[in-house]
XYZ file of N, CA and C in Angstrom:
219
model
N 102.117 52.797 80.631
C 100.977 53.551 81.093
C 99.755 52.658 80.979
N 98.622 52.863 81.978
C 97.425 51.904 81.770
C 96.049 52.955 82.531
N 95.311 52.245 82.150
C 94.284 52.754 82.420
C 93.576 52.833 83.874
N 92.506 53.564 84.440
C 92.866 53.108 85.953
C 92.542 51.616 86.352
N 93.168 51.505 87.905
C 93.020 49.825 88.423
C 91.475 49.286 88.344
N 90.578 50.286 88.909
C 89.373 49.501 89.873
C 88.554 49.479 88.198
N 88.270 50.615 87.612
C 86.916 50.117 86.559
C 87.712 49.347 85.612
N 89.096 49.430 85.512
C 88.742 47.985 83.855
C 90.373 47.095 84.161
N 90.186 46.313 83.838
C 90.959 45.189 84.484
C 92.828 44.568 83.281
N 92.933 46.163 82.960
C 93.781 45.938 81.799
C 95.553 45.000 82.633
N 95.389 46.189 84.103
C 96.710 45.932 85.123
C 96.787 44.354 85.433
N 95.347 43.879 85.590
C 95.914 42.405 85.474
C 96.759 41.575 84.998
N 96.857 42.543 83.618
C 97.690 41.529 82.442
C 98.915 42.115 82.453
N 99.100 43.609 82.522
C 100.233 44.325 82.860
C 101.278 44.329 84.273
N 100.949 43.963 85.422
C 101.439 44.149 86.331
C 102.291 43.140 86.641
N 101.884 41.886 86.076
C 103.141 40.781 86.436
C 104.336 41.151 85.385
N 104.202 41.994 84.741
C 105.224 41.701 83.733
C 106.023 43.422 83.744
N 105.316 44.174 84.439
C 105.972 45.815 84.748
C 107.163 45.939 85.521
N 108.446 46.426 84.938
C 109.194 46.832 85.848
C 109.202 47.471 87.035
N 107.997 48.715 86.793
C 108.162 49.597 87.720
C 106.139 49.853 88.178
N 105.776 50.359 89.497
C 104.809 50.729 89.165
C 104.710 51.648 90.156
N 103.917 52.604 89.583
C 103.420 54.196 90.169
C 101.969 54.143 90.563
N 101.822 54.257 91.217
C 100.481 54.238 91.773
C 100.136 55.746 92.307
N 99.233 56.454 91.915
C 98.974 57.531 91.360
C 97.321 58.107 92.057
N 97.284 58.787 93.766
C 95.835 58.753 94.154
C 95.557 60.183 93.985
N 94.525 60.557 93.985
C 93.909 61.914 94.062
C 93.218 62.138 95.578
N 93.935 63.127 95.709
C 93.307 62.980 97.481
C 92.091 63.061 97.974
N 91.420 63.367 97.480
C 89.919 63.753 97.481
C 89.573 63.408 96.157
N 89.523 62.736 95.525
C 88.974 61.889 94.513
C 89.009 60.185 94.983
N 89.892 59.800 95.764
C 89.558 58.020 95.926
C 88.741 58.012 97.386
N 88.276 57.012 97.538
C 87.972 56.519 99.088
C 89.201 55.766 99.326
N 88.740 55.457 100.471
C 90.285 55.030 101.103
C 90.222 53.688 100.843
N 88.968 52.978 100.849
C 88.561 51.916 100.864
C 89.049 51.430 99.027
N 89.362 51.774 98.533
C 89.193 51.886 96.907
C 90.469 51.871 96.736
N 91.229 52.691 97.486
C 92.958 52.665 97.273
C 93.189 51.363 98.135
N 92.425 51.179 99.088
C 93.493 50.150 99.896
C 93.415 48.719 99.042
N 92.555 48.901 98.495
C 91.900 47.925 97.543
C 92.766 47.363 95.828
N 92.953 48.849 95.810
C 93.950 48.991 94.727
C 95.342 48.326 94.802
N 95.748 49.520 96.161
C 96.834 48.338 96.529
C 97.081 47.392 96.379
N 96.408 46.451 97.952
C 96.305 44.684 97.666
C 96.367 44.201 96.391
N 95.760 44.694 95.282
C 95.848 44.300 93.471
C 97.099 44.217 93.105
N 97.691 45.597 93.664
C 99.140 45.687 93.254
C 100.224 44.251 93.439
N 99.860 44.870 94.998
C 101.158 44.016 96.008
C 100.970 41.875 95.104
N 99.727 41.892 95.168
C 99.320 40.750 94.787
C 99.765 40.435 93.198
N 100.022 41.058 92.578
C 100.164 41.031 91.010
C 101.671 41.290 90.458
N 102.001 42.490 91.110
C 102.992 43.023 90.756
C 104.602 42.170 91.360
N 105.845 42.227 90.675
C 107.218 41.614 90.848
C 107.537 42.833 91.723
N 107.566 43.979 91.626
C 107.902 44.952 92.126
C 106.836 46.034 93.118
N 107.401 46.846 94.689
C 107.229 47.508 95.443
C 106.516 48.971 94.176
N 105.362 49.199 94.687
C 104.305 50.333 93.979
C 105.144 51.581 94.723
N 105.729 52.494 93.975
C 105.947 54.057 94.249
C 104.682 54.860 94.505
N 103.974 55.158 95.344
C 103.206 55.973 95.897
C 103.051 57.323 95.629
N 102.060 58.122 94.433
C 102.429 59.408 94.907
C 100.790 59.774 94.762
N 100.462 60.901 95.895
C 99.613 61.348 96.325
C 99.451 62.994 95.760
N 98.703 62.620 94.614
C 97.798 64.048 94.058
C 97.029 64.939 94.410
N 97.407 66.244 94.256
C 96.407 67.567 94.894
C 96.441 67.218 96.260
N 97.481 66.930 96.602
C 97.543 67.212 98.652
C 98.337 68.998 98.600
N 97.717 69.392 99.998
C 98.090 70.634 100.782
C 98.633 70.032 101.406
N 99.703 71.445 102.068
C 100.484 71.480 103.331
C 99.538 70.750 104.544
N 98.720 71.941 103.945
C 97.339 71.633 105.418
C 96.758 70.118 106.037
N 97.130 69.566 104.456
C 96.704 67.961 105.093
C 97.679 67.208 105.645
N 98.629 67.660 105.893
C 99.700 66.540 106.337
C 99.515 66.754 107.871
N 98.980 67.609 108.548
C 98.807 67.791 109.819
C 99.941 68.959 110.685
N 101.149 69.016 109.815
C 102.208 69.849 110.180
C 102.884 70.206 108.472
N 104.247 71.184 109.093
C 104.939 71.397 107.963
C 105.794 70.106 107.233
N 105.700 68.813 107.864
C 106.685 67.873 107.545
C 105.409 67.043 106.847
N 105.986 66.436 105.374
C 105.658 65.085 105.243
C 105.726 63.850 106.025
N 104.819 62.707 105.793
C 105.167 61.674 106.115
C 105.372 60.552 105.448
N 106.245 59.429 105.269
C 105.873 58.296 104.332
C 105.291 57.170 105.087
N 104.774 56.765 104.590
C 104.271 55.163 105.165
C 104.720 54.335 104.139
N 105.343 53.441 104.802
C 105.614 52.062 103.920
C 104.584 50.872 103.793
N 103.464 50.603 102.782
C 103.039 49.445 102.744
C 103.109 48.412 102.320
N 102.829 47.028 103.023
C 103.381 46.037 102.807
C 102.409 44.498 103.437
């Protein structure tokens, strides 16, 4: 577990060496600009593909009854 990415810089030291990582947004709490940002940190740091999960989403935001995934890379 760590603290978040953007204000303190603990994942730096953690992420090359994490098995696994969860990346964890609030849907209306990040800018997009801030996650995409986050990301790149990840992808750049990390041995391993970030699991994605997206906090306090509605049905309503997905645009229909179906989820979608996006793969980034």
């Amino acid at each position: 577990d760590a603290p978040p990415l953007m204000p303190v810089r603990d994942a730096d030291t953690l992420l090359p060496i994490a098995d696994h990582v969860v990346f964890v947004v609030k849907i209306r709490g990040a800018s997009l600009d801030a996650a995409e940002l986050s990301l790149k940190t990840i992808k750049r740091l990390a041995k391993v593909d970030p699991l994605l999960v997206v906090n306090q989403s509605r049905p309503s935001d997905s645009g229909s009854s179906y989820y979608y995934y996006y793969g980034y890379r």
